[in-house]
XYZ file of N, CA and C in Angstrom:
672
model
N 0.832 -1.205 0.000
C 0.000 0.000 0.000
C 0.857 1.241 0.000
N 1.579 1.486 1.066
C 2.402 2.679 1.119
C 3.852 2.283 1.092
N 4.742 3.292 0.904
C 6.148 2.998 1.038
C 6.743 3.926 2.075
N 8.027 4.216 1.973
C 8.711 4.892 3.056
C 8.174 6.280 3.316
N 8.253 6.680 4.568
C 7.834 8.018 4.972
C 9.016 8.952 4.888
N 8.786 10.201 5.339
C 9.864 11.163 5.349
C 10.133 11.775 4.003
N 9.181 11.731 3.073
C 9.366 12.337 1.768
C 9.311 13.849 1.894
N 10.003 14.548 0.985
C 9.919 16.010 0.964
C 8.518 16.451 0.607
N 8.149 17.621 1.074
C 6.852 18.168 0.738
C 5.800 17.795 1.747
N 6.167 17.600 2.992
C 5.215 17.149 3.996
C 5.287 18.042 5.219
N 4.150 18.529 5.675
C 4.117 19.401 6.841
C 4.290 18.654 8.153
N 3.922 17.362 8.186
C 4.194 16.544 9.352
C 3.245 16.709 10.505
N 2.041 17.182 10.291
C 1.120 17.475 11.384
C 0.664 16.241 12.128
N 0.660 15.089 11.449
C 0.102 13.901 12.083
C 1.153 12.970 12.668
N 2.395 13.430 12.747
C 3.442 12.561 13.249
C 3.237 12.211 14.718
N 2.617 13.086 15.481
C 2.484 12.854 16.913
C 1.019 12.851 17.328
N 0.173 12.278 16.496
C -1.231 12.143 16.847
C -2.049 13.406 16.682
N -1.481 14.439 16.074
C -2.232 15.670 15.871
C -3.223 15.492 14.731
N -4.185 16.389 14.651
C -5.171 16.305 13.583
C -4.536 16.608 12.237
N -5.109 15.996 11.201
C -4.634 16.214 9.837
C -5.496 17.289 9.197
N -4.879 18.355 8.738
C -5.621 19.398 8.043
C -5.714 19.033 6.564
N -6.941 18.809 6.093
C -7.161 18.355 4.726
C -7.842 19.459 3.931
N -7.250 19.809 2.816
C -7.835 20.802 1.934
C -8.415 20.063 0.726
N -9.726 20.145 0.537
C -10.401 19.471 -0.578
C -10.570 20.484 -1.709
N -9.812 20.289 -2.787
C -9.827 21.240 -3.899
C -10.052 20.520 -5.225
N -10.885 19.499 -5.197
C -11.194 18.745 -6.410
C -11.975 19.632 -7.376
N -11.707 19.492 -8.675
C -12.349 20.347 -9.674
C -13.847 20.097 -9.793
N -14.283 18.894 -9.437
C -15.703 18.549 -9.508
C -16.365 18.933 -8.189
N -17.288 19.886 -8.226
C -17.913 20.399 -7.002
C -18.661 19.316 -6.234
N -19.317 18.425 -6.960
C -20.076 17.358 -6.296
C -19.131 16.387 -5.605
N -18.033 16.049 -6.288
C -17.047 15.165 -5.681
C -16.438 15.824 -4.449
N -16.119 17.118 -4.555
C -15.562 17.841 -3.414
C -16.492 17.802 -2.211
N -17.767 18.033 -2.480
C -18.748 18.032 -1.387
C -18.820 16.662 -0.721
N -18.810 15.605 -1.528
C -18.865 14.259 -0.975
C -17.630 13.924 -0.165
N -16.455 14.285 -0.691
C -15.210 14.030 0.025
C -15.179 14.781 1.353
N -15.585 16.047 1.316
C -15.588 16.852 2.535
C -16.535 16.285 3.578
N -17.694 15.807 3.137
C -18.671 15.238 4.069
C -18.115 13.983 4.736
N -17.471 13.116 3.945
C -16.908 11.893 4.499
C -15.781 12.195 5.480
N -14.911 13.100 5.096
C -13.790 13.439 5.956
C -14.234 14.220 7.189
N -15.247 15.050 7.011
C -15.738 15.860 8.123
C -16.330 15.032 9.251
N -16.741 13.811 8.931
C -17.318 12.936 9.953
C -16.240 12.286 10.818
N -14.980 12.426 10.424
C -13.882 11.833 11.181
C -13.430 12.794 12.282
N -13.238 12.280 13.481
C -12.892 13.131 14.626
C -11.428 13.556 14.620
N -10.595 12.895 13.810
C -9.168 13.221 13.855
C -8.704 14.032 12.645
N -9.644 14.701 11.979
C -9.260 15.507 10.826
C -9.940 16.877 10.857
N -9.211 17.895 10.423
C -9.779 19.208 10.143
C -9.897 19.308 8.633
N -11.059 19.684 8.134
C -11.293 19.682 6.692
C -11.697 21.070 6.223
N -11.061 21.519 5.161
C -11.446 22.756 4.501
C -11.787 22.439 3.048
N -12.820 23.067 2.535
C -13.192 22.914 1.129
C -12.976 24.257 0.453
N -12.236 24.266 -0.640
C -11.923 25.524 -1.326
C -12.219 25.387 -2.804
N -12.225 26.514 -3.494
C -12.414 26.514 -4.937
C -11.134 26.039 -5.610
N -11.289 25.499 -6.817
C -10.140 25.034 -7.589
C -9.149 26.167 -7.789
N -7.873 25.882 -7.571
C -6.828 26.874 -7.775
C -6.521 27.702 -6.550
N -7.184 27.437 -5.429
C -6.948 28.214 -4.216
C -5.596 27.880 -3.603
N -5.129 28.754 -2.711
C -3.855 28.551 -2.042
C -3.930 27.322 -1.139
N -2.925 26.459 -1.236
C -2.935 25.230 -0.446
C -2.056 25.341 0.790
N -1.503 26.518 1.017
C -0.609 26.695 2.160
C -1.337 26.385 3.465
N -0.634 25.724 4.376
C -1.195 25.421 5.681
C -1.859 24.071 5.785
N -2.104 23.428 4.654
C -2.737 22.104 4.673
C -1.663 21.017 4.783
N -2.028 19.921 5.431
C -1.138 18.765 5.484
C -1.353 17.878 4.270
N -2.616 17.754 3.850
C -2.979 16.936 2.696
C -3.928 17.747 1.820
N -3.695 17.763 0.528
C -4.604 18.422 -0.400
C -5.134 17.378 -1.369
N -6.450 17.377 -1.573
C -7.082 16.417 -2.481
C -7.424 17.118 -3.785
N -6.925 16.574 -4.891
C -7.110 17.171 -6.206
C -7.563 16.119 -7.207
N -8.118 16.579 -8.333
C -8.391 15.674 -9.446
C -7.075 15.409 -10.170
N -7.095 14.499 -11.121
C -5.864 14.078 -11.788
C -5.143 15.234 -12.472
N -5.872 16.004 -13.246
C -5.246 17.100 -13.998
C -4.616 18.119 -13.063
N -5.365 18.549 -12.055
C -4.856 19.550 -11.119
C -3.709 18.991 -10.285
N -3.796 17.702 -9.948
C -2.735 17.084 -9.169
C -1.416 17.068 -9.924
N -1.476 16.732 -11.212
C -0.265 16.710 -12.017
C 0.299 18.118 -12.199
N -0.578 19.096 -12.404
C -0.126 20.479 -12.542
C 0.509 20.970 -11.254
N -0.087 20.601 -10.119
C 0.456 20.999 -8.823
C 1.860 20.437 -8.623
N 2.066 19.162 -8.986
C 3.374 18.561 -8.816
C 4.413 19.221 -9.719
N 4.009 19.610 -10.922
C 4.946 20.305 -11.811
C 5.341 21.660 -11.226
N 4.344 22.377 -10.698
C 4.648 23.684 -10.098
C 5.515 23.528 -8.856
N 5.184 22.557 -8.021
C 5.938 22.344 -6.788
C 7.373 21.948 -7.091
N 7.557 21.156 -8.164
C 8.901 20.716 -8.519
C 9.782 21.856 -8.990
N 9.176 22.835 -9.657
C 9.959 23.955 -10.173
C 10.139 25.068 -9.150
N 9.264 25.100 -8.121
C 9.321 26.193 -7.144
C 10.272 25.906 -5.991
N 10.620 24.617 -5.765
C 11.542 24.239 -4.696
C 11.067 24.735 -3.333
N 9.840 24.380 -2.975
C 9.308 24.810 -1.690
C 9.794 23.957 -0.519
N 10.495 22.863 -0.828
C 11.021 22.029 0.244
C 9.934 21.363 1.053
N 10.039 21.466 2.384
C 9.141 20.745 3.277
C 7.834 21.481 3.551
N 7.597 22.603 2.886
C 6.405 23.393 3.201
C 5.185 22.953 2.412
N 5.354 22.094 1.448
C 4.247 21.712 0.585
C 3.405 20.597 1.211
N 2.093 20.632 1.003
C 1.238 19.542 1.492
C 1.446 18.291 0.657
N 0.999 17.181 1.175
C 1.052 15.943 0.428
C -0.195 15.848 -0.444
N -0.034 15.381 -1.672
C -1.098 15.414 -2.669
C -1.752 14.046 -2.822
N -3.079 14.041 -2.662
C -3.875 12.835 -2.912
C -4.757 13.094 -4.126
N -4.564 12.317 -5.177
C -5.405 12.427 -6.364
C -6.609 11.504 -6.197
N -7.797 12.047 -6.410
C -9.026 11.258 -6.420
C -9.625 11.413 -7.813
N -9.787 10.315 -8.527
C -10.135 10.386 -9.947
C -10.821 9.115 -10.418
N -11.378 9.184 -11.612
C -11.915 8.004 -12.280
C -10.877 7.363 -13.193
N -9.753 8.016 -13.385
C -8.733 7.520 -14.310
C -7.997 6.353 -13.672
N -8.230 5.150 -14.225
C -7.744 3.948 -13.562
C -6.757 3.119 -14.372
N -6.356 3.601 -15.545
C -5.424 2.817 -16.345
C -4.029 2.890 -15.741
N -3.292 1.815 -15.838
C -2.013 1.727 -15.145
C -1.052 2.827 -15.576
N -1.129 3.238 -16.843
C -0.247 4.310 -17.307
C -0.556 5.608 -16.567
N -1.824 5.891 -16.348
C -2.223 7.118 -15.666
C -1.799 7.105 -14.199
N -1.969 5.953 -13.559
C -1.573 5.820 -12.156
C -0.052 5.921 -12.033
N 0.647 5.177 -12.872
C 2.107 5.146 -12.808
C 2.707 6.524 -13.061
N 2.175 7.250 -14.040
C 2.688 8.582 -14.358
C 2.522 9.530 -13.185
N 1.372 9.456 -12.527
C 1.121 10.326 -11.373
C 2.080 10.023 -10.226
N 2.262 8.735 -9.921
C 3.143 8.370 -8.809
C 4.592 8.732 -9.120
N 5.004 8.567 -10.384
C 6.371 8.921 -10.762
C 6.580 10.433 -10.738
N 5.498 11.201 -10.885
C 5.590 12.656 -10.826
C 5.733 13.152 -9.382
N 5.542 12.235 -8.418
C 5.709 12.617 -7.022
C 4.434 12.710 -6.223
N 3.287 12.390 -6.848
C 2.023 12.391 -6.118
C 2.132 11.393 -4.966
N 1.579 11.755 -3.821
C 1.768 10.938 -2.616
C 0.697 9.862 -2.447
N -0.473 10.071 -3.045
C -1.535 9.081 -2.946
C -2.431 9.122 -4.161
N -3.029 7.990 -4.501
C -3.892 7.886 -5.682
C -5.080 7.021 -5.307
N -6.285 7.574 -5.470
C -7.505 6.881 -5.053
C -8.562 7.013 -6.141
N -9.243 5.919 -6.437
C -10.317 5.959 -7.422
C -11.604 6.452 -6.785
N -12.413 7.177 -7.560
C -13.640 7.764 -7.027
C -14.665 6.727 -6.580
N -14.565 5.517 -7.109
C -15.519 4.484 -6.709
C -15.013 3.635 -5.543
N -13.950 4.091 -4.896
C -13.406 3.358 -3.753
C -14.337 3.484 -2.547
N -14.318 2.508 -1.644
C -15.118 2.592 -0.417
C -14.686 3.787 0.434
N -15.602 4.294 1.253
C -15.317 5.456 2.086
C -14.147 5.217 3.028
N -14.007 3.992 3.526
C -12.924 3.740 4.476
C -11.557 3.841 3.815
N -11.497 3.619 2.488
C -10.222 3.790 1.796
C -9.816 5.257 1.742
N -10.795 6.147 1.608
C -10.503 7.577 1.614
C -9.906 7.974 2.961
N -10.534 7.539 4.035
C -10.043 7.877 5.370
C -8.652 7.300 5.593
N -8.446 6.057 5.167
C -7.137 5.424 5.312
C -6.078 6.168 4.508
N -6.433 6.563 3.285
C -5.486 7.270 2.425
C -5.045 8.587 3.061
N -5.998 9.357 3.566
C -5.662 10.649 4.157
C -4.824 10.474 5.420
N -5.200 9.520 6.246
C -4.425 9.278 7.473
C -3.008 8.810 7.141
N -2.892 7.980 6.099
C -1.580 7.478 5.695
C -0.696 8.609 5.205
N -1.237 9.484 4.371
C -0.477 10.638 3.909
C -0.140 11.557 5.072
N -1.078 11.685 6.013
C -0.839 12.528 7.169
C 0.323 12.042 8.020
N 0.586 10.745 7.986
C 1.710 10.174 8.737
C 3.022 10.256 7.955
N 2.944 10.765 6.738
C 4.158 10.901 5.943
C 4.461 9.737 5.044
N 3.485 8.869 4.801
C 3.681 7.690 3.975
C 2.808 7.772 2.735
N 3.282 7.229 1.648
C 2.491 7.217 0.414
C 1.360 6.194 0.509
N 0.317 6.431 -0.296
C -0.820 5.506 -0.286
C -1.212 5.124 -1.708
N -1.375 3.828 -1.910
C -1.908 3.287 -3.144
C -2.635 2.014 -2.758
N -3.884 1.880 -3.185
C -4.663 0.698 -2.799
C -3.976 -0.564 -3.306
N -4.293 -1.691 -2.679
C -3.688 -2.963 -3.076
C -3.951 -3.259 -4.550
N -5.161 -2.956 -5.006
C -5.523 -3.216 -6.393
C -4.669 -2.402 -7.356
N -4.516 -1.104 -7.068
C -3.715 -0.252 -7.929
C -2.238 -0.597 -7.821
N -1.799 -1.012 -6.644
C -0.400 -1.401 -6.473
C -0.058 -2.578 -7.376
N -0.963 -3.555 -7.443
C -0.736 -4.706 -8.321
C -0.694 -4.274 -9.778
N -1.577 -3.339 -10.124
C -1.660 -2.834 -11.496
C -0.352 -2.172 -11.901
N 0.162 -1.298 -11.049
C 1.399 -0.577 -11.357
C 2.590 -1.529 -11.352
N 2.633 -2.438 -10.386
C 3.732 -3.395 -10.330
C 3.786 -4.233 -11.601
N 2.617 -4.617 -12.101
C 2.546 -5.410 -13.320
C 3.090 -4.622 -14.503
N 2.784 -3.324 -14.545
C 3.245 -2.506 -15.669
C 4.759 -2.352 -15.663
N 5.351 -2.284 -14.458
C 6.796 -2.125 -14.377
C 7.536 -3.402 -14.775
N 6.869 -4.546 -14.654
C 7.524 -5.805 -15.001
C 7.499 -6.063 -16.502
N 6.693 -5.336 -17.237
C 6.599 -5.531 -18.677
C 7.672 -4.720 -19.403
N 8.136 -5.259 -20.518
C 9.125 -4.553 -21.320
C 8.447 -3.388 -22.026
N 9.033 -2.208 -21.929
C 8.443 -1.038 -22.548
C 8.528 -1.061 -24.059
N 7.658 -0.321 -24.695
C 7.659 -0.240 -26.159
C 8.736 0.728 -26.620
N 9.332 0.435 -27.759
C 10.271 1.376 -28.355
C 9.475 2.528 -28.968
N 10.177 3.603 -29.293
C 9.497 4.752 -29.885
C 8.851 4.384 -31.222
N 9.526 3.544 -32.010
C 8.968 3.141 -33.307
C 7.759 2.233 -33.112
N 7.825 1.335 -32.128
C 6.673 0.485 -31.835
C 5.486 1.321 -31.391
N 5.769 2.382 -30.646
C 4.699 3.276 -30.217
C 4.065 3.966 -31.420
N 4.903 4.397 -32.372
C 4.388 5.031 -33.589
C 3.488 4.061 -34.365
N 3.950 2.834 -34.496
C 3.170 1.826 -35.213
C 1.856 1.553 -34.494
N 1.909 1.492 -33.173
C 0.709 1.230 -32.382
C -0.340 2.321 -32.574
N 0.093 3.580 -32.606
C -0.860 4.677 -32.795
C -1.583 4.544 -34.140
N -0.840 4.159 -35.165
C -1.434 4.007 -36.498
C -2.310 2.762 -36.577
N -1.915 1.706 -35.858
C -2.768 0.527 -35.778
C -4.115 0.901 -35.169
N -4.068 1.728 -34.144
C -5.298 2.130 -33.455
C -6.211 2.943 -34.363
N -5.619 3.566 -35.392
C -6.414 4.320 -36.356
C -6.938 3.432 -37.482
N -6.625 2.126 -37.407
C -7.115 1.189 -38.407
C -6.296 1.136 -39.675
N -5.062 1.641 -39.631
C -4.229 1.675 -40.839
C -3.651 0.289 -41.138
N -3.525 -0.030 -42.403
C -2.920 -1.291 -42.823
C -1.393 -1.143 -42.824
N -0.692 -2.278 -42.970
C 0.770 -2.238 -42.930
C 1.360 -1.340 -44.013
N 0.776 -1.378 -45.203
C 1.301 -0.570 -46.308
C 1.180 0.922 -45.993
N 0.037 1.313 -45.435
C -0.167 2.722 -45.091
C 0.762 3.145 -43.961
N 0.927 2.271 -42.965
C 1.826 2.567 -41.844
C 3.249 2.758 -42.362
N 3.658 1.879 -43.278
C 5.002 1.989 -43.849
C 5.189 3.329 -44.552
N 4.182 3.734 -45.303
C 4.261 5.017 -46.014
C 4.301 6.196 -45.033
N 3.467 6.129 -44.005
C 3.407 7.216 -43.021
C 4.726 7.382 -42.277
N 5.377 6.258 -41.963
C 6.593 6.306 -41.151
C 7.873 6.285 -41.985
N 7.716 6.075 -43.302
C 8.892 6.062 -44.167
C 9.761 4.839 -43.970
N 9.125 3.711 -43.686
C 9.862 2.459 -43.487
C 9.262 1.377 -44.382
N 9.925 0.233 -44.475
C 9.448 -0.846 -45.324
C 8.298 -1.613 -44.689
N 7.510 -2.269 -45.538
C 6.383 -3.061 -45.039
C 6.890 -4.201 -44.157
N 8.019 -4.782 -44.537
C 8.590 -5.862 -43.736
C 8.970 -5.383 -42.339
N 9.475 -4.151 -42.257
C 9.836 -3.572 -40.956
C 8.590 -3.347 -40.111
N 7.520 -2.916 -40.767
C 6.259 -2.724 -40.056
C 5.795 -4.051 -39.466
N 5.872 -5.109 -40.249
C 5.450 -6.428 -39.774
C 6.271 -6.865 -38.560
N 7.563 -6.536 -38.587
C 8.433 -6.875 -37.452
C 7.998 -6.125 -36.199
N 7.668 -4.835 -36.369
C 7.224 -4.030 -35.223
C 5.878 -4.525 -34.699
N 4.998 -4.902 -35.611
C 3.681 -5.410 -35.193
C 3.853 -6.689 -34.383
N 4.749 -7.572 -34.847
C 5.013 -8.804 -34.102
C 5.571 -8.487 -32.721
N 6.453 -7.489 -32.656
C 7.007 -7.087 -31.367
C 5.924 -6.574 -30.429
N 4.963 -5.825 -30.976
C 3.841 -5.328 -30.193
C 3.008 -6.482 -29.640
N 2.742 -7.459 -30.509
C 1.958 -8.631 -30.079
C 2.644 -9.318 -28.894
N 3.964 -9.507 -29.009
C 4.712 -10.204 -27.964
C 4.686 -9.432 -26.651
N 4.880 -8.118 -26.716
C 4.964 -7.314 -25.498
C 3.606 -7.087 -24.853
N 2.559 -7.004 -25.668
C 1.223 -6.763 -25.129
C 0.486 -8.054 -24.799
N 1.011 -9.178 -25.299
C 0.311 -10.441 -25.115
C -0.902 -10.547 -26.007
N -0.819 -9.923 -27.189
C -1.948 -9.882 -28.121
C -1.854 -10.991 -29.150
N -3.005 -11.356 -29.698
C -3.056 -12.417 -30.708
C -3.491 -11.884 -32.074
N -3.935 -10.627 -32.131
C -4.379 -10.033 -33.388
C -4.269 -8.516 -33.279
N -4.394 -7.844 -34.411
C -4.237 -6.386 -34.430
C -5.276 -5.695 -33.547
N -6.545 -6.083 -33.698
C -7.581 -5.445 -32.888
C -7.386 -5.765 -31.407
N -6.924 -6.981 -31.121
C -6.653 -7.360 -29.735
C -5.549 -6.489 -29.146
N -4.516 -6.218 -29.949
C -3.411 -5.370 -29.496
C -3.904 -3.971 -29.165
N -4.782 -3.427 -30.003
C -5.316 -2.087 -29.772
C -6.169 -2.049 -28.505
N -6.984 -3.080 -28.318
C -7.820 -3.144 -27.117
C -6.952 -3.177 -25.859
N -5.935 -4.032 -25.856
C -5.054 -4.148 -24.694
C -4.290 -2.850 -24.450
N -3.824 -2.230 -25.537
C -3.072 -0.978 -25.404
C -3.961 0.142 -24.881
N -5.219 0.162 -25.325
C -6.154 1.189 -24.865
C -6.418 1.039 -23.379
N -6.584 -0.190 -22.928
C -6.818 -0.434 -21.503
C -5.652 0.040 -20.649
N -4.461 -0.041 -21.208
C -3.272 0.357 -20.462
C -2.910 1.820 -20.675
N -3.729 2.548 -21.450
C -3.464 3.963 -21.662
C -2.301 4.227 -22.596
N -1.970 3.264 -23.459
C -0.827 3.405 -24.351
C -1.195 4.004 -25.701
N -2.483 4.074 -25.986
C -2.931 4.560 -27.290
C -3.517 5.951 -27.150
N -2.924 6.882 -27.902
C -3.461 8.238 -27.912
C -3.264 8.949 -26.593
N -3.802 10.159 -26.506
C -3.732 10.947 -25.281
C -5.145 11.169 -24.795
N -5.772 10.101 -24.293
C -7.169 10.163 -23.895
C -7.369 10.637 -22.468
N -6.288 10.678 -21.670
C -6.455 10.973 -20.253
C -7.070 12.338 -20.027
N -6.604 13.358 -20.796
C -7.164 14.691 -20.614
C -8.635 14.745 -20.960
N -8.997 14.088 -22.074
C -10.396 14.095 -22.491
C -11.274 13.389 -21.472
N -10.766 12.281 -20.910
C -11.567 11.554 -19.931
C -11.748 12.378 -18.674
N -10.669 13.076 -18.268
C -10.768 13.896 -17.063
C -11.755 15.030 -17.276
N -11.669 15.693 -18.457
C -12.546 16.819 -18.722
C -13.993 16.375 -18.813
N -14.218 15.147 -19.294
C -15.597 14.667 -19.466
C -16.291 14.474 -18.138
N -15.521 14.463 -17.042
C -16.111 14.287 -15.726
C -16.728 15.576 -15.207
N -16.348 16.731 -15.801
C -16.761 18.007 -15.230
C -17.788 18.714 -16.106
């Protein structure tokens, strides 16, 4: 679930049994209201609900949607705020392993799906409040599985994008300026790495893993 504590960017309010100050700044107003209500019922947390983009100073944990969470980590990384930054918990519907893995590699401290049970939300916030990262067992298995797989080469990725558009080998070869035989070699490599048995199967598997196209932004925006 979690890994080592003591990460940079943590106010440390819950190290000695103190209350965790949680700032709920999810872009979806309904989601924010629900999160605040659940957290507000806990006796060991102080909860504030703010508008998207508000100042997060003073909070131990800030809850954001995927897009805002990633933007926050980019800003925090360039600003060098050190230990003054709150720990970031992303709450989202985006569940593909690529989306989860990218967020955790960007430095996000916790990742929770919106359809998770209420007790997972409380556990996630308390875990971050103690200075430890949080990822549910299900998502941990998902990310671990992705790290054990051999990554696609840049050319294989190019071929995969064109496969997803329904292009034939001849068209892919023309688009990429390579031979048809080379395309066939890349397609075979894709099948082996994805565990696919056919072109459409490869696209389906790649889509599930978030490897095809840049759908994450569109999916996030469709929630609001």
